[in-house]
mmCIF file of C-alpha atoms in Angstrom:
data_model
loop_
_atom_site.group_PDB
_atom_site.id
_atom_site.type_symbol
_atom_site.label_atom_id
_atom_site.label_comp_id
_atom_site.label_asym_id
_atom_site.label_seq_id
_atom_site.Cartn_x
_atom_site.Cartn_y
_atom_site.Cartn_z
ATOM 1 C CA MET A 1442 99.985 -37.616 106.279
ATOM 2 C CA ALA A 1443 103.478 -37.819 104.706
ATOM 3 C CA ALA A 1444 104.973 -36.376 107.880
ATOM 4 C CA SER A 1445 104.230 -39.423 110.113
ATOM 5 C CA ILE A 1446 104.944 -42.131 107.619
ATOM 6 C CA PRO A 1447 108.683 -43.426 107.938
ATOM 7 C CA GLU A 1448 110.737 -42.558 104.776
ATOM 8 C CA VAL A 1449 111.615 -45.789 104.013
ATOM 9 C CA VAL A 1450 108.136 -46.756 103.657
ATOM 10 C CA VAL A 1451 107.673 -44.210 101.117
ATOM 11 C CA LEU A 1452 110.804 -45.525 99.325
ATOM 12 C CA ARG A 1453 109.096 -48.918 99.002
ATOM 13 C CA LEU A 1454 105.825 -47.726 97.629
ATOM 14 C CA PRO A 1455 107.005 -47.788 94.158
ATOM 15 C CA LEU A 1456 108.497 -51.286 94.523
ATOM 16 C CA TYR A 1457 104.896 -52.285 95.280
ATOM 17 C CA LEU A 1458 103.496 -50.455 92.540
ATOM 18 C CA ARG A 1459 105.850 -52.156 90.027
ATOM 19 C CA ALA A 1460 105.427 -55.513 91.343
ATOM 20 C CA LEU A 1461 101.462 -54.878 91.249
ATOM 21 C CA ALA A 1462 101.697 -53.406 87.642
ATOM 22 C CA LEU A 1463 103.306 -56.737 86.709
ATOM 23 C CA LEU A 1464 100.829 -58.879 88.080
ATOM 24 C CA GLU A 1465 98.187 -56.899 86.315
ATOM 25 C CA GLU A 1466 100.116 -57.453 83.075
ATOM 26 C CA GLU A 1467 99.979 -61.185 84.026
ATOM 27 C CA LYS A 1468 96.148 -60.644 84.170
ATOM 28 C CA LYS A 1469 96.222 -61.622 88.135
ATOM 29 C CA GLU A 1470 93.213 -60.601 89.545
ATOM 30 C CA MET A 1471 94.031 -61.157 93.399
ATOM 31 C CA THR A 1472 97.229 -61.217 95.227
ATOM 32 C CA SER A 1473 98.639 -61.722 98.527
ATOM 33 C CA SER A 1474 101.433 -60.385 100.691
ATOM 34 C CA GLN A 1475 102.945 -63.702 100.320
ATOM 35 C CA GLU A 1476 102.966 -63.461 96.730
ATOM 36 C CA LEU A 1477 104.241 -59.744 96.793
ATOM 37 C CA GLY A 1478 106.629 -60.593 99.333
ATOM 38 C CA GLU A 1479 108.266 -63.447 97.319
ATOM 39 C CA ARG A 1480 108.635 -61.088 94.398
ATOM 40 C CA LEU A 1481 110.231 -58.376 96.187
ATOM 41 C CA LEU A 1482 112.375 -60.394 98.746
ATOM 42 C CA MET A 1483 110.411 -59.181 101.813
ATOM 43 C CA THR A 1484 108.328 -60.623 104.412
ATOM 44 C CA PRO A 1485 104.618 -60.665 104.078
ATOM 45 C CA ALA A 1486 104.424 -59.175 107.586
ATOM 46 C CA GLN A 1487 106.686 -56.031 106.458
ATOM 47 C CA ILE A 1488 104.228 -55.326 103.423
ATOM 48 C CA ARG A 1489 101.177 -55.675 105.242
ATOM 49 C CA LYS A 1490 102.674 -53.289 107.740
ATOM 50 C CA ASP A 1491 103.729 -50.733 105.070
ATOM 51 C CA LEU A 1492 100.214 -50.789 103.505
ATOM 52 C CA SER A 1493 98.684 -50.402 106.876
ATOM 53 C CA TYR A 1494 100.274 -46.735 107.002
ATOM 54 C CA PHE A 1495 97.552 -45.921 104.400
ATOM 55 C CA GLY A 1496 94.470 -47.403 105.056
ATOM 56 C CA LYS A 1497 92.777 -50.738 105.002
ATOM 57 C CA PHE A 1498 93.511 -52.816 101.501
ATOM 58 C CA GLY A 1499 92.406 -56.312 101.036
ATOM 59 C CA THR A 1500 90.174 -58.723 102.885
ATOM 60 C CA GLN A 1501 91.412 -61.455 105.330
ATOM 61 C CA GLY A 1502 91.757 -64.796 103.646
ATOM 62 C CA LYS A 1503 91.300 -63.300 100.124
ATOM 63 C CA GLY A 1504 93.983 -61.143 99.771
ATOM 64 C CA TYR A 1505 94.175 -57.654 97.531
ATOM 65 C CA ASN A 1506 92.615 -57.010 94.473
ATOM 66 C CA VAL A 1507 95.436 -56.167 92.091
ATOM 67 C CA SER A 1508 93.942 -53.337 90.151
ATOM 68 C CA GLN A 1509 92.037 -51.719 93.227
ATOM 69 C CA LEU A 1510 95.199 -51.787 95.159
ATOM 70 C CA LEU A 1511 97.340 -50.563 91.976
ATOM 71 C CA SER A 1512 94.823 -47.770 91.490
ATOM 72 C CA GLU A 1513 94.683 -46.702 95.286
ATOM 73 C CA LEU A 1514 98.449 -46.745 95.682
ATOM 74 C CA ARG A 1515 98.667 -44.520 92.533
ATOM 75 C CA ARG A 1516 96.339 -41.896 94.231
ATOM 76 C CA ILE A 1517 98.406 -42.104 97.479
ATOM 77 C CA MET A 1518 101.529 -41.085 95.441
ATOM 78 C CA GLY A 1519 100.333 -38.538 93.342
ATOM 79 C CA LEU A 1520 100.375 -40.576 90.156
ATOM 80 C CA GLU A 1521 96.797 -40.232 88.943
ATOM 81 C CA ARG A 1522 98.056 -37.133 86.899
ATOM 82 C CA GLU A 1523 101.027 -36.452 84.567
ATOM 83 C CA TRP A 1524 104.062 -34.354 86.031
ATOM 84 C CA ALA A 1525 106.206 -32.010 83.943
ATOM 85 C CA CYS A 1526 109.884 -31.972 84.620
ATOM 86 C CA ALA A 1527 112.707 -29.647 83.869
ATOM 87 C CA LEU A 1528 116.186 -30.987 83.437
ATOM 88 C CA ILE A 1529 119.265 -28.896 84.004
ATOM 89 C CA GLY A 1530 122.592 -30.360 82.220
ATOM 90 C CA VAL A 1531 122.370 -31.765 78.762
ATOM 91 C CA GLY A 1532 125.477 -33.942 78.766
ATOM 92 C CA ARG A 1533 125.777 -37.627 78.201
ATOM 93 C CA LEU A 1534 123.785 -38.327 81.132
ATOM 94 C CA GLY A 1535 121.116 -35.794 80.561
ATOM 95 C CA ARG A 1536 120.942 -37.006 76.952
ATOM 96 C CA ALA A 1537 120.339 -40.628 78.023
ATOM 97 C CA LEU A 1538 117.584 -39.330 80.388
ATOM 98 C CA LEU A 1539 115.985 -37.541 77.470
ATOM 99 C CA ASP A 1540 116.402 -41.026 75.601
ATOM 100 C CA TYR A 1541 114.844 -42.926 78.097
ATOM 101 C CA SER A 1542 111.252 -43.863 77.245
ATOM 102 C CA GLY A 1543 110.365 -45.213 80.636
ATOM 103 C CA LEU A 1544 110.040 -41.561 82.029
ATOM 104 C CA ASP A 1545 107.282 -40.616 79.494
ATOM 105 C CA ARG A 1546 105.603 -43.945 79.944
ATOM 106 C CA GLN A 1547 105.291 -43.498 83.425
ATOM 107 C CA GLY A 1548 103.888 -39.937 83.382
ATOM 108 C CA PHE A 1549 106.899 -37.869 83.881
ATOM 109 C CA HIS A 1550 107.761 -35.672 80.876
ATOM 110 C CA ILE A 1551 110.732 -33.635 80.595
ATOM 111 C CA VAL A 1552 109.373 -30.555 78.820
ATOM 112 C CA ALA A 1553 112.081 -28.194 79.082
ATOM 113 C CA ALA A 1554 116.013 -28.495 79.074
ATOM 114 C CA PHE A 1555 118.770 -26.392 80.252
ATOM 115 C CA ASP A 1556 122.345 -26.023 80.360
ATOM 116 C CA ILE A 1557 125.360 -23.725 81.867
ATOM 117 C CA ASP A 1558 127.518 -24.136 78.991
ATOM 118 C CA PRO A 1559 126.766 -21.104 76.580
ATOM 119 C CA GLN A 1560 128.111 -23.571 74.056
ATOM 120 C CA GLN A 1561 124.927 -25.749 74.269
ATOM 121 C CA ILE A 1562 122.385 -23.103 74.487
ATOM 122 C CA GLY A 1563 120.215 -22.726 71.411
ATOM 123 C CA ASN A 1564 120.800 -26.346 70.300
ATOM 124 C CA MET A 1565 118.266 -28.982 69.894
ATOM 125 C CA VAL A 1566 118.017 -32.313 71.446
ATOM 126 C CA ARG A 1567 115.200 -34.551 71.178
ATOM 127 C CA GLY A 1568 112.631 -31.783 70.152
ATOM 128 C CA LEU A 1569 113.642 -29.324 72.813
ATOM 129 C CA VAL A 1570 115.904 -26.276 72.670
ATOM 130 C CA ILE A 1571 118.388 -26.108 75.117
ATOM 131 C CA GLN A 1572 117.873 -23.035 77.240
ATOM 132 C CA GLY A 1573 120.029 -20.833 79.564
ATOM 133 C CA ILE A 1574 119.421 -21.129 83.254
ATOM 134 C CA SER A 1575 118.039 -17.236 83.101
ATOM 135 C CA GLU A 1576 115.034 -18.651 81.213
ATOM 136 C CA LEU A 1577 114.183 -21.282 83.920
ATOM 137 C CA SER A 1578 111.728 -19.143 85.818
ATOM 138 C CA ALA A 1579 109.499 -18.489 82.976
ATOM 139 C CA ALA A 1580 109.465 -22.094 81.772
ATOM 140 C CA VAL A 1581 108.749 -23.275 85.489
ATOM 141 C CA LYS A 1582 105.720 -21.185 85.482
ATOM 142 C CA GLY A 1583 104.527 -21.294 81.797
ATOM 143 C CA ARG A 1584 104.783 -25.373 81.704
ATOM 144 C CA ASP A 1585 103.744 -25.649 85.119
ATOM 145 C CA ILE A 1586 106.947 -27.742 86.026
ATOM 146 C CA ASN A 1587 107.124 -29.253 89.372
ATOM 147 C CA ILE A 1588 110.202 -31.432 89.421
ATOM 148 C CA GLY A 1589 113.633 -30.630 88.417
ATOM 149 C CA ILE A 1590 116.463 -33.201 87.305
ATOM 150 C CA VAL A 1591 119.919 -32.135 87.838
ATOM 151 C CA ALA A 1592 122.512 -33.833 85.740
ATOM 152 C CA VAL A 1593 125.522 -31.464 85.604
ATOM 153 C CA PRO A 1594 128.934 -31.634 86.884
ATOM 154 C CA PRO A 1595 129.436 -31.545 90.765
ATOM 155 C CA SER A 1596 130.939 -28.187 90.651
ATOM 156 C CA GLN A 1597 127.598 -26.669 88.995
ATOM 157 C CA ALA A 1598 125.207 -28.739 91.141
ATOM 158 C CA GLN A 1599 124.468 -26.236 94.060
ATOM 159 C CA TYR A 1600 123.942 -23.554 91.672
ATOM 160 C CA ALA A 1601 121.639 -25.505 89.639
ATOM 161 C CA ILE A 1602 119.681 -26.712 92.711
ATOM 162 C CA ASP A 1603 119.568 -23.202 94.211
ATOM 163 C CA CYS A 1604 118.144 -21.784 90.744
ATOM 164 C CA LEU A 1605 115.501 -24.403 90.847
ATOM 165 C CA VAL A 1606 114.564 -23.735 94.483
ATOM 166 C CA GLY A 1607 114.443 -20.226 93.832
ATOM 167 C CA CYS A 1608 111.734 -20.851 91.090
ATOM 168 C CA GLY A 1609 109.546 -22.446 93.570
ATOM 169 C CA ILE A 1610 110.513 -26.162 92.658
ATOM 170 C CA LYS A 1611 109.851 -28.282 95.708
ATOM 171 C CA ALA A 1612 110.908 -31.819 94.490
ATOM 172 C CA ILE A 1613 114.533 -32.390 92.796
ATOM 173 C CA LEU A 1614 116.241 -35.485 91.400
ATOM 174 C CA ASN A 1615 119.740 -34.949 91.831
ATOM 175 C CA TYR A 1616 122.377 -37.169 89.901
ATOM 176 C CA ALA A 1617 125.143 -34.854 90.922
ATOM 177 C CA PRO A 1618 127.738 -36.756 93.550
ATOM 178 C CA VAL A 1619 127.233 -34.139 96.208
ATOM 179 C CA THR A 1620 125.090 -33.376 99.155
ATOM 180 C CA PRO A 1621 123.419 -30.326 98.536
ATOM 181 C CA ARG A 1622 122.166 -27.628 101.037
ATOM 182 C CA VAL A 1623 118.370 -27.054 100.570
ATOM 183 C CA PRO A 1624 115.596 -25.512 102.581
ATOM 184 C CA ARG A 1625 113.630 -27.957 104.899
ATOM 185 C CA ASP A 1626 110.665 -27.974 102.867
ATOM 186 C CA ILE A 1627 112.623 -29.232 99.562
ATOM 187 C CA ARG A 1628 112.473 -33.125 98.808
ATOM 188 C CA ILE A 1629 115.618 -34.160 97.036
ATOM 189 C CA TYR A 1630 116.438 -37.484 96.102
ATOM 190 C CA GLY A 1631 119.996 -38.322 95.058
ATOM 191 C CA ILE A 1632 121.115 -40.926 92.538
ATOM 192 C CA ASP A 1633 124.724 -41.600 92.635
ATOM 193 C CA PRO A 1634 126.417 -44.911 91.455
ATOM 194 C CA VAL A 1635 129.369 -44.594 93.894
ATOM 195 C CA LEU A 1636 127.249 -44.324 96.843
ATOM 196 C CA ALA A 1637 125.199 -47.523 95.507
ATOM 197 C CA LEU A 1638 128.539 -49.457 94.747
ATOM 198 C CA GLN A 1639 129.888 -48.392 98.314
ATOM 199 C CA THR A 1640 126.767 -50.254 100.131
ATOM 200 C CA LEU A 1641 127.396 -53.347 97.805
ATOM 201 C CA THR A 1642 131.039 -53.356 98.983
ATOM 202 C CA PHE A 1643 130.080 -53.140 102.512
ATOM 203 C CA HIS A 1644 128.200 -56.592 101.972
ATOM 204 C CA LEU A 1645 130.994 -57.953 99.984
ATOM 205 C CA LYS A 1646 133.435 -57.267 102.529
ATOM 206 C CA ASN A 1647 130.916 -58.778 105.254
ATOM 207 C CA LEU A 1648 130.640 -61.916 103.003
ATOM 208 C CA SER A 1649 134.287 -62.723 102.912
ATOM 209 C CA THR A 1650 134.792 -62.006 106.571
ATOM 210 C CA PRO A 1651 132.234 -63.813 108.551
ATOM 211 C CA MET B 1262 128.254 -58.386 111.356
ATOM 212 C CA ALA B 1263 126.409 -57.248 108.313
ATOM 213 C CA ALA B 1264 123.312 -59.440 109.216
ATOM 214 C CA SER B 1265 122.438 -57.441 112.396
ATOM 215 C CA ILE B 1266 123.024 -54.022 110.874
ATOM 216 C CA PRO B 1267 119.466 -52.529 109.540
ATOM 217 C CA GLU B 1268 119.787 -51.934 105.720
ATOM 218 C CA VAL B 1269 118.686 -48.348 106.004
ATOM 219 C CA VAL B 1270 122.003 -47.990 108.184
ATOM 220 C CA VAL B 1271 124.099 -49.253 105.705
ATOM 221 C CA LEU B 1272 122.583 -47.220 103.121
ATOM 222 C CA ARG B 1273 123.606 -44.044 104.980
ATOM 223 C CA LEU B 1274 127.249 -44.898 105.643
ATOM 224 C CA PRO B 1275 128.461 -43.524 101.956
ATOM 225 C CA LEU B 1276 126.717 -40.239 102.848
ATOM 226 C CA TYR B 1277 128.849 -40.114 106.212
ATOM 227 C CA LEU B 1278 131.734 -40.956 103.997
ATOM 228 C CA ARG B 1279 130.973 -38.261 101.402
ATOM 229 C CA ALA B 1280 130.621 -35.466 104.191
ATOM 230 C CA LEU B 1281 133.571 -36.522 106.142
ATOM 231 C CA ALA B 1282 135.758 -36.451 102.583
ATOM 232 C CA LEU B 1283 134.607 -32.942 102.284
ATOM 233 C CA LEU B 1284 135.387 -31.926 105.739
ATOM 234 C CA GLU B 1285 139.090 -33.299 105.260
ATOM 235 C CA GLU B 1286 139.124 -31.193 101.904
ATOM 236 C CA GLU B 1287 138.340 -28.397 103.844
ATOM 237 C CA LYS B 1288 141.227 -29.247 106.267
ATOM 238 C CA LYS B 1289 139.015 -29.638 109.398
ATOM 239 C CA GLU B 1290 140.488 -32.046 111.810
ATOM 240 C CA MET B 1291 137.534 -32.455 114.275
ATOM 241 C CA THR B 1292 133.753 -32.838 113.730
ATOM 242 C CA SER B 1293 130.682 -33.484 115.542
ATOM 243 C CA SER B 1294 127.240 -35.259 115.064
ATOM 244 C CA GLN B 1295 125.852 -31.671 115.028
ATOM 245 C CA GLU B 1296 128.047 -30.621 112.030
ATOM 246 C CA LEU B 1297 127.437 -33.990 110.184
ATOM 247 C CA GLY B 1298 123.840 -33.769 110.932
ATOM 248 C CA GLU B 1299 123.528 -29.996 109.685
ATOM 249 C CA ARG B 1300 125.204 -31.050 106.574
ATOM 250 C CA LEU B 1301 123.246 -34.277 106.033
ATOM 251 C CA LEU B 1302 120.070 -32.921 107.261
ATOM 252 C CA MET B 1303 119.695 -35.394 109.816
ATOM 253 C CA THR B 1304 119.592 -35.216 113.646
ATOM 254 C CA PRO B 1305 122.684 -35.576 115.633
ATOM 255 C CA ALA B 1306 121.254 -38.603 117.742
ATOM 256 C CA GLN B 1307 120.353 -40.498 114.437
ATOM 257 C CA ILE B 1308 124.029 -39.911 113.388
ATOM 258 C CA ARG B 1309 125.286 -41.169 116.774
ATOM 259 C CA LYS B 1310 123.117 -44.231 116.604
ATOM 260 C CA ASP B 1311 124.098 -45.085 113.177
ATOM 261 C CA LEU B 1312 127.645 -44.903 114.122
ATOM 262 C CA SER B 1313 127.452 -46.903 117.336
ATOM 263 C CA TYR B 1314 126.648 -50.159 115.306
ATOM 264 C CA PHE B 1315 130.253 -50.301 114.167
ATOM 265 C CA GLY B 1316 131.962 -49.414 117.439
ATOM 266 C CA LYS B 1317 132.811 -46.379 119.682
ATOM 267 C CA PHE B 1318 134.134 -43.336 117.636
ATOM 268 C CA GLY B 1319 134.843 -40.054 118.772
ATOM 269 C CA THR B 1320 135.392 -38.620 122.349
ATOM 270 C CA GLN B 1321 132.584 -36.909 124.450
ATOM 271 C CA GLY B 1322 132.920 -33.033 124.265
ATOM 272 C CA LYS B 1323 135.484 -33.610 121.778
ATOM 273 C CA GLY B 1324 133.730 -34.942 118.940
ATOM 274 C CA TYR B 1325 135.177 -37.146 115.814
ATOM 275 C CA ASN B 1326 138.609 -36.984 114.290
ATOM 276 C CA VAL B 1327 137.843 -36.489 110.777
ATOM 277 C CA SER B 1328 140.509 -38.444 109.089
ATOM 278 C CA GLN B 1329 140.367 -41.169 111.751
ATOM 279 C CA LEU B 1330 136.671 -41.631 111.259
ATOM 280 C CA LEU B 1331 137.094 -41.609 107.133
ATOM 281 C CA SER B 1332 139.282 -44.437 107.352
ATOM 282 C CA GLU B 1333 137.657 -46.321 110.046
ATOM 283 C CA LEU B 1334 134.465 -46.202 107.753
ATOM 284 C CA ARG B 1335 136.367 -46.947 104.548
ATOM 285 C CA ARG B 1336 137.623 -50.092 106.261
ATOM 286 C CA ILE B 1337 134.174 -51.172 107.506
ATOM 287 C CA MET B 1338 132.859 -50.460 104.166
ATOM 288 C CA GLY B 1339 135.577 -52.572 102.226
ATOM 289 C CA LEU B 1340 136.788 -49.494 100.583
ATOM 290 C CA GLU B 1341 140.443 -49.792 101.576
ATOM 291 C CA ARG B 1342 140.990 -51.565 98.275
ATOM 292 C CA GLU B 1343 140.134 -51.026 94.596
ATOM 293 C CA TRP B 1344 137.266 -52.936 92.990
ATOM 294 C CA ALA B 1345 137.060 -54.435 89.482
ATOM 295 C CA CYS B 1346 133.518 -54.219 87.966
ATOM 296 C CA ALA B 1347 132.107 -55.730 84.563
ATOM 297 C CA LEU B 1348 129.572 -53.652 82.717
ATOM 298 C CA ILE B 1349 126.898 -55.183 80.887
ATOM 299 C CA GLY B 1350 124.912 -53.309 78.316
ATOM 300 C CA VAL B 1351 127.102 -50.687 76.402
ATOM 301 C CA GLY B 1352 123.917 -48.281 75.228
ATOM 302 C CA ARG B 1353 123.919 -44.580 76.018
ATOM 303 C CA LEU B 1354 123.651 -45.291 79.675
ATOM 304 C CA GLY B 1355 126.431 -47.943 79.536
ATOM 305 C CA ARG B 1356 128.470 -45.201 77.986
ATOM 306 C CA ALA B 1357 127.850 -42.410 80.437
ATOM 307 C CA LEU B 1358 129.009 -44.885 82.996
ATOM 308 C CA LEU B 1359 132.191 -45.751 81.181
ATOM 309 C CA ASP B 1360 132.630 -41.713 80.681
ATOM 310 C CA TYR B 1361 132.070 -40.971 84.596
ATOM 311 C CA SER B 1362 135.348 -40.426 86.043
ATOM 312 C CA GLY B 1363 133.697 -40.522 89.597
ATOM 313 C CA LEU B 1364 133.783 -43.996 89.607
ATOM 314 C CA ASP B 1365 137.466 -44.657 89.118
ATOM 315 C CA ARG B 1366 138.499 -41.778 91.395
ATOM 316 C CA GLN B 1367 136.475 -43.742 94.105
ATOM 317 C CA GLY B 1368 137.944 -47.046 93.429
ATOM 318 C CA PHE B 1369 135.466 -48.723 91.090
ATOM 319 C CA HIS B 1370 137.104 -49.773 87.772
ATOM 320 C CA ILE B 1371 135.085 -51.084 84.838
ATOM 321 C CA VAL B 1372 137.485 -53.493 83.374
ATOM 322 C CA ALA B 1373 135.215 -55.220 81.186
ATOM 323 C CA ALA B 1374 132.073 -54.587 79.192
ATOM 324 C CA PHE B 1375 129.717 -56.819 77.556
ATOM 325 C CA ASP B 1376 126.738 -56.454 75.462
ATOM 326 C CA ILE B 1377 124.087 -59.123 73.910
ATOM 327 C CA ASP B 1378 123.579 -57.047 70.683
ATOM 328 C CA PRO B 1379 125.911 -58.911 68.268
ATOM 329 C CA GLN B 1380 126.217 -55.662 66.320
ATOM 330 C CA GLN B 1381 128.252 -54.171 69.559
ATOM 331 C CA ILE B 1382 130.590 -57.012 70.101
ATOM 332 C CA GLY B 1383 134.069 -56.276 68.956
ATOM 333 C CA ASN B 1384 133.647 -52.550 68.794
ATOM 334 C CA MET B 1385 136.186 -50.322 71.250
ATOM 335 C CA VAL B 1386 134.649 -48.082 73.873
ATOM 336 C CA ARG B 1387 137.139 -46.055 76.226
ATOM 337 C CA GLY B 1388 139.554 -48.546 75.718
ATOM 338 C CA LEU B 1389 137.624 -51.617 76.390
ATOM 339 C CA VAL B 1390 136.683 -54.152 73.363
ATOM 340 C CA ILE B 1391 132.964 -55.007 73.848
ATOM 341 C CA GLN B 1392 132.601 -58.874 74.639
ATOM 342 C CA GLY B 1393 130.062 -61.127 74.138
ATOM 343 C CA ILE B 1394 128.019 -62.569 77.416
ATOM 344 C CA SER B 1395 129.882 -66.012 76.592
ATOM 345 C CA GLU B 1396 133.367 -64.478 77.412
ATOM 346 C CA LEU B 1397 131.970 -63.216 80.904
ATOM 347 C CA SER B 1398 133.050 -66.261 82.893
ATOM 348 C CA ALA B 1399 136.738 -66.066 81.692
ATOM 349 C CA ALA B 1400 136.628 -62.311 82.411
ATOM 350 C CA VAL B 1401 135.335 -62.530 85.877
ATOM 351 C CA LYS B 1402 137.931 -65.185 86.819
ATOM 352 C CA GLY B 1403 140.701 -63.724 85.137
ATOM 353 C CA ARG B 1404 140.229 -60.010 85.839
ATOM 354 C CA ASP B 1405 139.250 -60.662 89.745
ATOM 355 C CA ILE B 1406 135.815 -58.979 89.063
ATOM 356 C CA ASN B 1407 133.758 -58.773 91.880
ATOM 357 C CA ILE B 1408 130.650 -56.399 90.920
ATOM 358 C CA GLY B 1409 128.469 -56.498 87.939
ATOM 359 C CA ILE B 1410 126.585 -53.469 86.748
ATOM 360 C CA VAL B 1411 123.757 -53.883 84.405
ATOM 361 C CA ALA B 1412 122.774 -51.494 81.863
ATOM 362 C CA VAL B 1413 120.484 -53.254 79.473
ATOM 363 C CA PRO B 1414 116.801 -52.999 78.446
ATOM 364 C CA PRO B 1415 114.237 -54.328 80.678
ATOM 365 C CA SER B 1416 113.756 -57.570 78.378
ATOM 366 C CA GLN B 1417 117.477 -58.431 78.764
ATOM 367 C CA ALA B 1418 117.898 -57.764 82.540
ATOM 368 C CA GLN B 1419 116.739 -61.131 84.255
ATOM 369 C CA TYR B 1420 119.145 -62.875 81.615
ATOM 370 C CA ALA B 1421 122.230 -60.443 81.972
ATOM 371 C CA ILE B 1422 121.675 -60.868 85.938
ATOM 372 C CA ASP B 1423 121.425 -64.596 85.795
ATOM 373 C CA CYS B 1424 124.550 -64.670 83.760
ATOM 374 C CA LEU B 1425 126.349 -62.544 86.503
ATOM 375 C CA VAL B 1426 125.237 -64.976 89.426
ATOM 376 C CA GLY B 1427 126.139 -68.031 87.138
ATOM 377 C CA CYS B 1428 129.748 -66.569 87.215
ATOM 378 C CA GLY B 1429 130.083 -66.115 91.031
ATOM 379 C CA ILE B 1430 129.028 -62.273 91.002
ATOM 380 C CA LYS B 1431 127.509 -61.682 94.546
ATOM 381 C CA ALA B 1432 126.687 -57.663 93.948
ATOM 382 C CA ILE B 1433 125.168 -56.154 91.291
ATOM 383 C CA LEU B 1434 124.130 -52.551 90.374
ATOM 384 C CA ASN B 1435 120.984 -52.876 88.272
ATOM 385 C CA TYR B 1436 119.977 -49.851 86.106
ATOM 386 C CA ALA B 1437 117.218 -51.892 84.404
ATOM 387 C CA PRO B 1438 113.601 -51.043 85.828
ATOM 388 C CA VAL B 1439 112.785 -54.357 86.902
ATOM 389 C CA THR B 1440 112.803 -56.205 90.213
ATOM 390 C CA PRO B 1441 114.799 -59.491 89.231
ATOM 391 C CA ARG B 1442 114.678 -62.785 90.975
ATOM 392 C CA VAL B 1443 118.067 -63.566 92.614
ATOM 393 C CA PRO B 1444 119.270 -66.007 95.170
ATOM 394 C CA ARG B 1445 119.241 -64.861 98.926
ATOM 395 C CA ASP B 1446 122.933 -64.395 99.221
ATOM 396 C CA ILE B 1447 123.015 -61.879 96.103
ATOM 397 C CA ARG B 1448 123.090 -58.252 96.960
ATOM 398 C CA ILE B 1449 121.529 -56.157 94.188
ATOM 399 C CA TYR B 1450 120.801 -52.372 94.337
ATOM 400 C CA GLY B 1451 118.653 -50.873 91.700
ATOM 401 C CA ILE B 1452 119.040 -47.628 90.258
ATOM 402 C CA ASP B 1453 115.614 -46.274 88.606
ATOM 403 C CA PRO B 1454 114.793 -42.894 88.136
ATOM 404 C CA VAL B 1455 111.132 -43.377 87.726
ATOM 405 C CA LEU B 1456 111.062 -45.186 91.419
ATOM 406 C CA ALA B 1457 112.795 -41.994 92.754
ATOM 407 C CA LEU B 1458 110.652 -39.596 90.867
ATOM 408 C CA GLN B 1459 107.618 -41.551 92.297
ATOM 409 C CA THR B 1460 108.741 -41.053 95.949
ATOM 410 C CA LEU B 1461 108.905 -37.379 95.093
ATOM 411 C CA THR B 1462 105.522 -37.056 93.684
ATOM 412 C CA PHE B 1463 104.461 -38.826 97.209
ATOM 413 C CA HIS B 1464 105.732 -35.748 98.987
ATOM 414 C CA LEU B 1465 104.635 -33.201 96.338
ATOM 415 C CA LYS B 1466 101.135 -34.467 96.674
ATOM 416 C CA ASN B 1467 101.083 -34.382 100.741
ATOM 417 C CA LEU B 1468 102.453 -30.956 100.327
ATOM 418 C CA SER B 1469 99.518 -29.584 98.460
ATOM 419 C CA THR B 1470 96.761 -31.532 100.481
ATOM 420 C CA PRO B 1471 97.798 -30.892 103.949
#
């Protein structure tokens, strides 16, 4: 299924999930593509088209049952289970991620932490002993880790990612400001504030020169 | 111009910039859509199509002049100047951002820091005195701030964003895991590791159930 669905649609699925979870918290039973569109600043048509990739949801005139659509989307996205993650890089950013309770709450558990700096190895951080990269492979197998999170400086990023790939990890969240080379079957998602700010300045520039 | 260009194309511009900057560092004078495609895991056709939104670049058979394309893209994206940013939220994440030298190096300067917690106000962090939100408006005008960075807990995010919008800020980088309501002319970019991880699990799930 995944191959035939445009990546932009996949990128929007978590937004639908977030909006539906909020509606559920508000005890709303039903919703519509209009209501979702208003909350997500999207057109209702776009939302209906996106959802149509995954099957038939909702009833004409009645809309979507909130908790039903929520659990369908969670299943489609592989979120009916918990996921174990390995963190590589325990500097300030890595520690902020370990501190962020939102990850655990959403079913993503950092169960092992690694660093390349020998000074860090052996230290405790939020209940985890920081390990050396040489222990990554055993941890991935022993703890059923499927996701790697890379929070190392740019110069170490390709090495950290190569290590994760070598251990059989297929999904990587990369905070280092580089575009790493990975085999075709590896899914990598980069988070870089500079790239985000650069898309914002594009819009600022085009606001001021109409 | 901005309105007619698909948002996905705008989101890819920083990746082109990053790849071109690396080619320039490597002292390459010319490049091609093939070479860029290999580095960015995209097809050459996609790259040529994206660039065609902004004008005619390169020469058939000769490719693109690296530093010329780089400076053209930087101009298009509003990066031929420096940008002043206000940070709201000086917790662990906010401090990690203040520490991150990549922002300054790329021309984004956090020139003022704010917090809602009265305990924080008046403290110094990386050379900035943490201010209360009531001082935001004066700072935005006095320091020519165009971009707000929100690193507060989810419960405070809408308030922080409303304050930025009220001060005339049109571009916001939002780290809080919420979809805030903003007027149509405000450009907001959300960074949330949970959303990123959820798109990764979609792919993991569809790897294992072909």
